Amino acid sequence: MISVTDSFFEFKREVSNPKVKLSFEWLRENCRCNICYNNITNQRNIRIIDIDPSIQPLNFSTCGKEFVVNWSDGHKSVYDLEWITSQTKVESGPQEVLWSGDVSREVEHVTANEVKSQHGISRLVKSLLRFGVGFVTDVEPSVAATEEVIRHVGPPQHTLFGAMWEFSDQMDHLDTAYTNLALDPHTDTCYFIEPAGLIIFHCIKRNCSGGQTILVDGFRAARQVEVEHPQHYECLKTVHTEYQYIEKGYHLSQMSPVISHWPEGKIKQIRYNLYDRSARQVQPSSETSQFYKSLRSLTSAVVNPADQWRLTLVPGTVVFINNWRVLHGRSAYTGARTITGAYVTMGNLLSRARLLRLLL
């Protein structure tokens, strides 16, 4: 059933479905005919300034799965009703699972051969969407073999650390990660305007004691703060703090809230790195005291040993971590170990998920 009210069409295709309101202007701009839309490049041809903001339908009708509108500017548009319905929905994917402790039995472990198939890569990406973690096993312990596995999800992101990186406890960069010291759980590249979406680790050489990897579900920690201290959660999503990285030739900086959200309200990203927070005062500065109380609440939810997943990275197993959600750290170690890996942008991860029909 389709009706007209003010400057909107109201659609109700089934009794059980809610009404959907679509503005005349939006429908006219999104005509998919060959004049208004380039179906080869998937881009509009029509400009917004060419559309009368008071555009009106002269008449309209449905024919099977098509909706036909004759507009007051003399144009005729034919829309697929399924397409219209899909444009009114927020993109959704597999249900996120908040977790604490060891969830190794829940997340996916895909072999290097399996990840080459659509079924295998789908399992890995779905695990990243649901839990923020996934593994690829039976990988040759080399930079080249690790890169080959990573590229099934997306190309390595080139940063000041390179595209594929390899590090031990040599201070190749001015970062605590390039030592054998303990690292509290954190997310990487908070000082980027857009932090890396995935961080991938492969321990290709290990002759050491200690050096356990620590993983924490940042979304679970954030929701814990929201339940226990809602005023602290509100502060963490509104007050901006600066993250920075400084070494010769680089001074990267970004002001951002600790917690950000997608438009529909779901948590989008955690920027949590106590190492990279600068001395610059938070904004607004009047919230400094409240910010420290709030950051302590979140930190308490992060460092609780019962909520941490501890595992040992070994040659042959590559771990993929959603850097917008899952915090990673490590215990101190003695001896030698070498890690290779890379970053992948969130855009490339989500692109792969859409191509696999995991986001709709």
mmCIF file of C-alpha atoms in Angstrom:
data_model
loop_
_atom_site.group_PDB
_atom_site.id
_atom_site.type_symbol
_atom_site.label_atom_id
_atom_site.label_comp_id
_atom_site.label_asym_id
_atom_site.label_seq_id
_atom_site.Cartn_x
_atom_site.Cartn_y
_atom_site.Cartn_z
ATOM 1 C CA MET A 1 0.000 0.000 0.000
ATOM 2 C CA ILE A 2 1.371 3.397 -1.011
ATOM 3 C CA SER A 3 -0.064 6.748 0.037
ATOM 4 C CA VAL A 4 0.977 10.384 -0.180
ATOM 5 C CA THR A 5 1.353 12.751 2.763
ATOM 6 C CA ASP A 6 2.940 16.223 2.631
ATOM 7 C CA SER A 7 6.160 15.735 0.651
ATOM 8 C CA PHE A 8 6.477 12.001 1.296
ATOM 9 C CA PHE A 9 5.355 8.665 -0.026
ATOM 10 C CA GLU A 10 4.372 6.196 2.697
ATOM 11 C CA PHE A 11 5.038 2.541 1.908
ATOM 12 C CA LYS A 12 3.537 -0.396 3.776
ATOM 13 C CA ARG A 13 4.133 -3.594 1.851
ATOM 14 C CA GLU A 14 2.847 -6.031 4.478
ATOM 15 C CA VAL A 15 0.519 -5.643 7.436
ATOM 16 C CA SER A 16 3.217 -6.750 9.887
ATOM 17 C CA ASN A 17 5.810 -4.268 8.558
ATOM 18 C CA PRO A 18 6.100 -0.673 9.780
ATOM 19 C CA LYS A 19 5.415 2.204 7.405
ATOM 20 C CA VAL A 20 8.370 3.594 5.482
ATOM 21 C CA LYS A 21 8.436 7.300 4.611
ATOM 22 C CA LEU A 22 10.349 8.407 1.530
ATOM 23 C CA SER A 23 10.654 12.050 0.540
ATOM 24 C CA PHE A 24 9.829 13.093 -3.027
ATOM 25 C CA GLU A 25 13.187 14.872 -3.284
ATOM 26 C CA TRP A 26 15.118 11.774 -2.179
ATOM 27 C CA LEU A 27 13.278 9.536 -4.660
ATOM 28 C CA ARG A 28 13.768 11.973 -7.525
ATOM 29 C CA GLU A 29 17.509 12.296 -6.804
ATOM 30 C CA ASN A 30 17.866 8.522 -6.675
ATOM 31 C CA CYS A 31 16.152 7.686 -9.955
ATOM 32 C CA ARG A 32 18.098 4.803 -11.490
ATOM 33 C CA CYS A 33 17.365 5.451 -15.166
ATOM 34 C CA ASN A 34 20.280 5.849 -17.590
ATOM 35 C CA ILE A 35 19.831 9.624 -17.681
ATOM 36 C CA CYS A 36 20.047 10.115 -13.908
ATOM 37 C CA TYR A 37 22.408 7.293 -13.012
ATOM 38 C CA ASN A 38 25.494 5.709 -14.569
ATOM 39 C CA ASN A 39 24.979 1.978 -14.088
ATOM 40 C CA ILE A 40 28.521 1.249 -15.290
ATOM 41 C CA THR A 41 30.341 3.397 -12.709
ATOM 42 C CA ASN A 42 27.561 3.159 -10.086
ATOM 43 C CA GLN A 43 27.495 6.951 -9.756
ATOM 44 C CA ARG A 44 24.840 9.630 -10.174
ATOM 45 C CA ASN A 45 24.646 11.746 -13.292
ATOM 46 C CA ILE A 46 22.060 14.126 -11.863
ATOM 47 C CA ARG A 47 23.078 17.089 -9.683
ATOM 48 C CA ILE A 48 21.151 18.107 -6.579
ATOM 49 C CA ILE A 49 20.896 21.691 -7.856
ATOM 50 C CA ASP A 50 19.041 20.378 -10.918
ATOM 51 C CA ILE A 51 16.236 18.985 -8.759
ATOM 52 C CA ASP A 52 13.356 21.251 -7.768
ATOM 53 C CA PRO A 53 13.194 21.077 -3.939
ATOM 54 C CA SER A 54 9.402 21.289 -4.226
ATOM 55 C CA ILE A 55 9.217 18.400 -6.732
ATOM 56 C CA GLN A 56 5.830 16.622 -6.749
ATOM 57 C CA PRO A 57 4.523 13.382 -8.262
ATOM 58 C CA LEU A 58 1.875 13.979 -10.919
ATOM 59 C CA ASN A 59 0.823 10.341 -10.622
ATOM 60 C CA PHE A 60 2.243 7.025 -9.479
ATOM 61 C CA SER A 61 1.467 3.325 -9.750
ATOM 62 C CA THR A 62 2.842 -0.122 -8.922
ATOM 63 C CA CYS A 63 3.284 -2.902 -11.423
ATOM 64 C CA GLY A 64 4.482 -6.172 -9.934
ATOM 65 C CA LYS A 65 7.744 -5.372 -8.156
ATOM 66 C CA GLU A 66 8.078 -1.932 -9.751
ATOM 67 C CA PHE A 67 7.009 1.502 -8.548
ATOM 68 C CA VAL A 68 6.458 4.068 -11.314
ATOM 69 C CA VAL A 69 6.356 7.835 -10.753
ATOM 70 C CA ASN A 70 5.678 10.621 -13.244
ATOM 71 C CA TRP A 71 7.187 13.785 -11.796
ATOM 72 C CA SER A 72 6.201 17.439 -12.057
ATOM 73 C CA ASP A 73 9.486 18.186 -13.894
ATOM 74 C CA GLY A 74 8.378 15.903 -16.737
ATOM 75 C CA HIS A 75 10.640 12.987 -15.790
ATOM 76 C CA LYS A 76 9.475 9.384 -15.381
ATOM 77 C CA SER A 77 11.151 7.130 -12.799
ATOM 78 C CA VAL A 78 10.814 3.378 -12.374
ATOM 79 C CA TYR A 79 12.006 1.917 -9.042
ATOM 80 C CA ASP A 80 12.448 -1.651 -7.891
ATOM 81 C CA LEU A 81 10.414 -2.002 -4.678
ATOM 82 C CA GLU A 82 12.958 -4.370 -3.129
ATOM 83 C CA TRP A 83 15.693 -1.838 -3.828
ATOM 84 C CA ILE A 84 13.661 0.949 -2.196
ATOM 85 C CA THR A 85 13.095 -1.200 0.884
ATOM 86 C CA SER A 86 16.818 -2.019 1.146
ATOM 87 C CA GLN A 87 17.744 1.687 1.118
ATOM 88 C CA THR A 88 15.602 2.382 4.192
ATOM 89 C CA LYS A 89 17.388 -0.137 6.400
ATOM 90 C CA VAL A 90 20.557 0.370 8.437
ATOM 91 C CA GLU A 91 23.348 -1.914 7.228
ATOM 92 C CA SER A 92 23.567 -4.916 9.522
ATOM 93 C CA GLY A 93 25.759 -7.976 9.849
ATOM 94 C CA PRO A 94 26.275 -10.924 12.178
ATOM 95 C CA GLN A 95 25.268 -10.246 15.767
ATOM 96 C CA GLU A 96 28.194 -9.009 17.846
ATOM 97 C CA VAL A 97 29.035 -11.263 20.776
ATOM 98 C CA LEU A 98 30.498 -9.512 23.815
ATOM 99 C CA TRP A 99 33.019 -11.707 25.587
ATOM 100 C CA SER A 100 35.409 -11.986 28.488
ATOM 101 C CA GLY A 101 38.166 -14.471 29.231
ATOM 102 C CA ASP A 102 39.277 -17.251 26.899
ATOM 103 C CA VAL A 103 36.932 -17.580 23.899
ATOM 104 C CA SER A 104 39.280 -19.680 21.756
ATOM 105 C CA ARG A 105 36.523 -22.288 21.286
ATOM 106 C CA GLU A 106 34.146 -19.657 19.928
ATOM 107 C CA VAL A 107 36.248 -17.779 17.397
ATOM 108 C CA GLU A 108 37.150 -19.251 14.023
ATOM 109 C CA HIS A 109 40.404 -21.069 13.254
ATOM 110 C CA VAL A 110 40.763 -21.398 9.478
ATOM 111 C CA THR A 111 43.690 -23.120 7.772
ATOM 112 C CA ALA A 112 45.854 -21.365 5.177
ATOM 113 C CA ASN A 113 44.299 -23.550 2.475
ATOM 114 C CA GLU A 114 40.733 -22.987 3.674
ATOM 115 C CA VAL A 115 41.098 -19.203 3.707
ATOM 116 C CA LYS A 116 41.616 -19.315 -0.065
ATOM 117 C CA SER A 117 38.010 -20.502 -0.503
ATOM 118 C CA GLN A 118 34.867 -18.392 -0.169
ATOM 119 C CA HIS A 119 33.660 -20.586 2.676
ATOM 120 C CA GLY A 120 36.941 -20.244 4.554
ATOM 121 C CA ILE A 121 37.320 -16.491 4.162
ATOM 122 C CA SER A 122 33.646 -16.059 5.107
ATOM 123 C CA ARG A 123 34.253 -17.928 8.358
ATOM 124 C CA LEU A 124 37.241 -15.718 9.184
ATOM 125 C CA VAL A 125 35.517 -12.404 8.376
ATOM 126 C CA LYS A 126 32.336 -13.428 10.195
ATOM 127 C CA SER A 127 34.425 -14.204 13.279
ATOM 128 C CA LEU A 128 35.982 -10.741 13.048
ATOM 129 C CA LEU A 129 32.527 -9.149 12.826
ATOM 130 C CA ARG A 130 31.104 -11.161 15.736
ATOM 131 C CA PHE A 131 34.040 -11.427 18.151
ATOM 132 C CA GLY A 132 36.688 -9.094 16.748
ATOM 133 C CA VAL A 133 39.209 -11.968 16.548
ATOM 134 C CA GLY A 134 39.997 -14.777 14.098
ATOM 135 C CA PHE A 135 42.914 -17.104 13.349
ATOM 136 C CA VAL A 136 44.556 -18.608 10.281
ATOM 137 C CA THR A 137 46.626 -21.714 10.998
ATOM 138 C CA ASP A 138 49.190 -23.812 9.103
ATOM 139 C CA VAL A 139 50.923 -20.708 7.721
ATOM 140 C CA GLU A 140 54.593 -20.853 6.792
ATOM 141 C CA PRO A 141 56.463 -18.665 9.343
ATOM 142 C CA SER A 142 57.643 -16.030 6.878
ATOM 143 C CA VAL A 143 56.750 -12.468 5.930
ATOM 144 C CA ALA A 144 55.741 -13.485 2.407
ATOM 145 C CA ALA A 145 53.400 -16.302 3.501
ATOM 146 C CA THR A 146 51.850 -14.040 6.141
ATOM 147 C CA GLU A 147 51.205 -11.312 3.573
ATOM 148 C CA GLU A 148 49.544 -13.816 1.241
ATOM 149 C CA VAL A 149 47.087 -14.770 4.009
ATOM 150 C CA ILE A 150 46.415 -11.129 4.936
ATOM 151 C CA ARG A 151 45.580 -10.195 1.342
ATOM 152 C CA HIS A 152 42.596 -12.541 1.374
ATOM 153 C CA VAL A 153 40.982 -9.976 3.707
ATOM 154 C CA GLY A 154 42.519 -6.810 2.273
ATOM 155 C CA PRO A 155 45.810 -5.208 1.229
ATOM 156 C CA PRO A 156 48.280 -4.282 3.987
ATOM 157 C CA GLN A 157 47.963 -0.610 4.923
ATOM 158 C CA HIS A 158 51.121 1.377 4.260
ATOM 159 C CA THR A 159 52.027 3.545 7.283
ATOM 160 C CA LEU A 160 55.181 5.019 8.800
ATOM 161 C CA PHE A 161 55.895 1.456 9.988
ATOM 162 C CA GLY A 162 55.797 0.172 6.409
ATOM 163 C CA ALA A 163 53.209 -2.120 4.826
ATOM 164 C CA MET A 164 54.314 -5.524 6.110
ATOM 165 C CA TRP A 165 56.374 -5.032 9.255
ATOM 166 C CA GLU A 166 58.747 -7.236 11.196
ATOM 167 C CA PHE A 167 59.884 -6.409 14.719
ATOM 168 C CA SER A 168 61.520 -7.820 17.846
ATOM 169 C CA ASP A 169 62.975 -5.911 20.802
ATOM 170 C CA GLN A 170 65.202 -3.699 18.641
ATOM 171 C CA MET A 171 64.160 -0.038 18.841
ATOM 172 C CA ASP A 172 63.444 0.399 15.129
ATOM 173 C CA HIS A 173 60.736 2.893 16.116
ATOM 174 C CA LEU A 174 60.212 4.964 19.252
ATOM 175 C CA ASP A 175 57.449 2.754 20.581
ATOM 176 C CA THR A 176 57.257 0.455 23.618
ATOM 177 C CA ALA A 177 56.098 -2.328 21.285
ATOM 178 C CA TYR A 178 59.693 -2.448 19.992
ATOM 179 C CA THR A 179 61.025 -3.637 23.374
ATOM 180 C CA ASN A 180 60.609 -6.739 25.539
ATOM 181 C CA LEU A 181 58.688 -4.832 28.211
ATOM 182 C CA ALA A 182 55.135 -5.632 29.265
ATOM 183 C CA LEU A 183 52.378 -3.782 27.406
ATOM 184 C CA ASP A 184 48.985 -3.122 28.960
ATOM 185 C CA PRO A 185 46.009 -3.782 26.653
ATOM 186 C CA HIS A 186 45.475 -0.960 24.157
ATOM 187 C CA THR A 187 44.363 -0.211 20.618
ATOM 188 C CA ASP A 188 46.907 0.832 17.990
ATOM 189 C CA THR A 189 47.263 4.023 15.932
ATOM 190 C CA CYS A 190 44.873 6.143 18.023
ATOM 191 C CA TYR A 191 46.889 9.111 16.697
ATOM 192 C CA PHE A 192 45.742 8.372 13.121
ATOM 193 C CA ILE A 193 42.734 10.361 11.901
ATOM 194 C CA GLU A 194 41.285 6.920 11.168
ATOM 195 C CA PRO A 195 42.989 4.198 13.221
ATOM 196 C CA ALA A 196 43.911 0.931 11.545
ATOM 197 C CA GLY A 197 40.905 -1.368 11.275
ATOM 198 C CA LEU A 198 42.711 -4.671 11.685
ATOM 199 C CA ILE A 199 46.032 -5.517 13.270
ATOM 200 C CA ILE A 200 47.501 -8.861 12.274
ATOM 201 C CA PHE A 201 50.279 -10.658 14.157
ATOM 202 C CA HIS A 202 52.337 -13.727 13.259
ATOM 203 C CA CYS A 203 55.136 -14.838 15.587
ATOM 204 C CA ILE A 204 57.587 -16.289 13.053
ATOM 205 C CA LYS A 205 60.443 -16.919 15.519
ATOM 206 C CA ARG A 206 60.108 -17.730 19.204
ATOM 207 C CA ASN A 207 62.878 -18.647 21.627
ATOM 208 C CA CYS A 208 61.775 -16.868 24.777
ATOM 209 C CA SER A 209 59.927 -17.162 28.047
ATOM 210 C CA GLY A 210 56.946 -14.926 28.761
ATOM 211 C CA GLY A 211 55.564 -12.722 26.015
ATOM 212 C CA GLN A 212 51.958 -13.918 26.342
ATOM 213 C CA THR A 213 49.484 -11.974 24.239
ATOM 214 C CA ILE A 214 46.580 -10.383 26.136
ATOM 215 C CA LEU A 215 43.252 -9.679 24.409
ATOM 216 C CA VAL A 216 40.315 -7.728 25.864
ATOM 217 C CA ASP A 217 36.903 -7.035 24.325
ATOM 218 C CA GLY A 218 36.760 -3.234 24.435
ATOM 219 C CA PHE A 219 33.057 -3.168 23.584
ATOM 220 C CA ARG A 220 32.324 -5.409 26.580
ATOM 221 C CA ALA A 221 34.411 -3.147 28.812
ATOM 222 C CA ALA A 222 32.609 -0.055 27.500
ATOM 223 C CA ARG A 223 29.164 -1.578 28.062
ATOM 224 C CA GLN A 224 30.221 -2.520 31.594
ATOM 225 C CA VAL A 225 31.002 1.148 32.254
ATOM 226 C CA GLU A 226 27.676 2.164 30.704
ATOM 227 C CA VAL A 227 25.783 -0.129 33.093
ATOM 228 C CA GLU A 228 27.782 0.627 36.237
ATOM 229 C CA HIS A 229 28.571 4.314 35.671
ATOM 230 C CA PRO A 230 26.376 5.811 32.919
ATOM 231 C CA GLN A 231 27.723 9.318 33.579
ATOM 232 C CA HIS A 232 31.258 8.032 32.940
ATOM 233 C CA TYR A 233 30.171 6.406 29.679
ATOM 234 C CA GLU A 234 28.595 9.690 28.565
ATOM 235 C CA CYS A 235 31.857 11.487 29.315
ATOM 236 C CA LEU A 236 33.958 8.975 27.357
ATOM 237 C CA LYS A 237 31.803 9.434 24.256
ATOM 238 C CA THR A 238 31.716 13.255 24.355
ATOM 239 C CA VAL A 239 34.987 14.572 25.836
ATOM 240 C CA HIS A 240 37.943 14.737 23.429
ATOM 241 C CA THR A 241 41.474 13.729 24.362
ATOM 242 C CA GLU A 242 44.594 13.907 22.203
ATOM 243 C CA TYR A 243 46.687 10.943 21.059
ATOM 244 C CA GLN A 244 50.083 11.526 19.481
ATOM 245 C CA TYR A 245 53.130 9.777 18.034
ATOM 246 C CA ILE A 246 56.475 11.566 17.781
ATOM 247 C CA GLU A 247 59.733 10.392 16.224
ATOM 248 C CA LYS A 248 62.159 11.878 13.721
ATOM 249 C CA GLY A 249 60.164 12.989 10.685
ATOM 250 C CA TYR A 250 56.741 12.372 12.264
ATOM 251 C CA HIS A 251 54.405 14.142 14.642
ATOM 252 C CA LEU A 252 50.997 12.491 14.306
ATOM 253 C CA SER A 253 48.103 13.742 16.407
ATOM 254 C CA GLN A 254 44.344 13.293 16.697
ATOM 255 C CA MET A 255 41.759 14.636 19.166
ATOM 256 C CA SER A 256 38.894 12.201 19.682
ATOM 257 C CA PRO A 257 36.511 10.762 22.261
ATOM 258 C CA VAL A 258 37.503 7.389 23.686
ATOM 259 C CA ILE A 259 34.212 5.830 22.518
ATOM 260 C CA SER A 260 32.443 6.643 19.244
ATOM 261 C CA HIS A 261 29.184 5.328 17.788
ATOM 262 C CA TRP A 262 27.553 4.503 14.479
ATOM 263 C CA PRO A 263 24.509 6.676 13.629
ATOM 264 C CA GLU A 264 22.075 3.986 14.844
ATOM 265 C CA GLY A 265 23.709 3.966 18.302
ATOM 266 C CA LYS A 266 25.951 0.877 18.241
ATOM 267 C CA ILE A 267 29.522 1.300 19.430
ATOM 268 C CA LYS A 268 31.723 1.996 16.432
ATOM 269 C CA GLN A 269 35.194 2.315 17.895
ATOM 270 C CA ILE A 270 37.282 2.347 21.069
ATOM 271 C CA ARG A 271 40.395 4.540 21.099
ATOM 272 C CA TYR A 272 42.175 3.359 24.226
ATOM 273 C CA ASN A 273 45.907 3.801 24.579
ATOM 274 C CA LEU A 274 47.320 5.185 27.809
ATOM 275 C CA TYR A 275 50.808 5.212 26.265
ATOM 276 C CA ASP A 276 49.905 7.499 23.366
ATOM 277 C CA ARG A 277 47.669 10.007 25.187
ATOM 278 C CA SER A 278 49.383 13.393 25.053
ATOM 279 C CA ALA A 279 49.641 15.985 27.848
ATOM 280 C CA ARG A 280 47.230 18.311 26.031
ATOM 281 C CA GLN A 281 44.254 19.153 28.198
ATOM 282 C CA VAL A 282 41.002 17.414 27.357
ATOM 283 C CA GLN A 283 38.241 19.376 25.636
ATOM 284 C CA PRO A 284 36.138 20.828 27.120
ATOM 285 C CA SER A 285 38.687 21.466 29.877
ATOM 286 C CA SER A 286 35.884 21.887 32.429
ATOM 287 C CA GLU A 287 35.367 18.101 32.177
ATOM 288 C CA THR A 288 38.943 17.160 33.131
ATOM 289 C CA SER A 289 38.064 15.794 36.578
ATOM 290 C CA GLN A 290 35.094 13.836 35.224
ATOM 291 C CA PHE A 291 37.219 12.520 32.360
ATOM 292 C CA TYR A 292 39.801 11.054 34.750
ATOM 293 C CA LYS A 293 37.073 9.367 36.801
ATOM 294 C CA SER A 294 35.595 7.953 33.601
ATOM 295 C CA LEU A 295 38.934 6.752 32.230
ATOM 296 C CA ARG A 296 39.627 4.996 35.527
ATOM 297 C CA SER A 297 36.288 3.184 35.251
ATOM 298 C CA LEU A 298 37.101 1.957 31.763
ATOM 299 C CA THR A 299 40.636 0.978 32.752
ATOM 300 C CA SER A 300 39.273 -1.068 35.670
ATOM 301 C CA ALA A 301 37.068 -2.955 33.208
ATOM 302 C CA VAL A 302 40.083 -3.546 30.936
ATOM 303 C CA VAL A 303 42.716 -4.740 33.428
ATOM 304 C CA ASN A 304 40.554 -7.216 35.361
ATOM 305 C CA PRO A 305 42.412 -10.545 34.831
ATOM 306 C CA ALA A 306 39.152 -12.521 34.739
ATOM 307 C CA ASP A 307 38.072 -10.600 31.621
ATOM 308 C CA GLN A 308 41.362 -10.996 29.765
ATOM 309 C CA TRP A 309 42.179 -13.706 27.244
ATOM 310 C CA ARG A 310 45.818 -14.776 27.450
ATOM 311 C CA LEU A 311 47.388 -16.825 24.688
ATOM 312 C CA THR A 312 50.808 -17.574 23.287
ATOM 313 C CA LEU A 313 51.522 -16.705 19.673
ATOM 314 C CA VAL A 314 53.488 -19.437 17.925
ATOM 315 C CA PRO A 315 54.969 -19.828 14.439
ATOM 316 C CA GLY A 316 52.348 -21.040 11.992
ATOM 317 C CA THR A 317 49.320 -19.252 13.485
ATOM 318 C CA VAL A 318 48.265 -15.772 12.368
ATOM 319 C CA VAL A 319 45.867 -13.794 14.577
ATOM 320 C CA PHE A 320 43.570 -11.134 13.104
ATOM 321 C CA ILE A 321 42.341 -8.513 15.605
ATOM 322 C CA ASN A 322 39.667 -5.843 15.105
ATOM 323 C CA ASN A 323 41.670 -2.813 16.280
ATOM 324 C CA TRP A 324 38.515 -0.682 16.593
ATOM 325 C CA ARG A 325 37.175 -3.077 19.222
ATOM 326 C CA VAL A 326 39.663 -5.531 20.735
ATOM 327 C CA LEU A 327 42.534 -4.299 22.899
ATOM 328 C CA HIS A 328 45.807 -6.190 22.745
ATOM 329 C CA GLY A 329 48.834 -6.269 25.064
ATOM 330 C CA ARG A 330 51.563 -8.643 26.157
ATOM 331 C CA SER A 331 53.502 -9.751 29.184
ATOM 332 C CA ALA A 332 57.233 -9.022 29.410
ATOM 333 C CA TYR A 333 59.576 -11.621 27.958
ATOM 334 C CA THR A 334 63.192 -12.712 28.067
ATOM 335 C CA GLY A 335 64.892 -14.272 25.103
ATOM 336 C CA ALA A 336 64.163 -13.657 21.443
ATOM 337 C CA ARG A 337 61.020 -13.514 19.373
ATOM 338 C CA THR A 338 60.158 -11.956 16.017
ATOM 339 C CA ILE A 339 56.708 -10.792 14.988
ATOM 340 C CA THR A 340 55.576 -9.986 11.470
ATOM 341 C CA GLY A 341 52.236 -8.567 10.463
ATOM 342 C CA ALA A 342 50.388 -5.587 9.078
ATOM 343 C CA TYR A 343 47.450 -3.253 9.421
ATOM 344 C CA VAL A 344 44.369 -3.405 7.187
ATOM 345 C CA THR A 345 41.938 -0.503 6.978
ATOM 346 C CA MET A 346 38.421 -0.910 8.339
ATOM 347 C CA GLY A 347 37.104 0.100 4.928
ATOM 348 C CA ASN A 348 38.791 -2.902 3.316
ATOM 349 C CA LEU A 349 37.521 -5.298 5.992
ATOM 350 C CA LEU A 350 33.938 -4.066 5.550
ATOM 351 C CA SER A 351 34.306 -4.164 1.768
ATOM 352 C CA ARG A 352 35.271 -7.832 1.978
ATOM 353 C CA ALA A 353 32.321 -8.477 4.313
ATOM 354 C CA ARG A 354 29.892 -6.880 1.813
ATOM 355 C CA LEU A 355 31.282 -8.885 -1.088
ATOM 356 C CA LEU A 356 30.791 -12.032 1.025
ATOM 357 C CA ARG A 357 27.178 -10.950 1.746
ATOM 358 C CA LEU A 358 27.918 -10.766 5.488
ATOM 359 C CA LEU A 359 26.748 -7.131 5.610
ATOM 360 C CA LEU A 360 23.335 -6.348 4.156
#
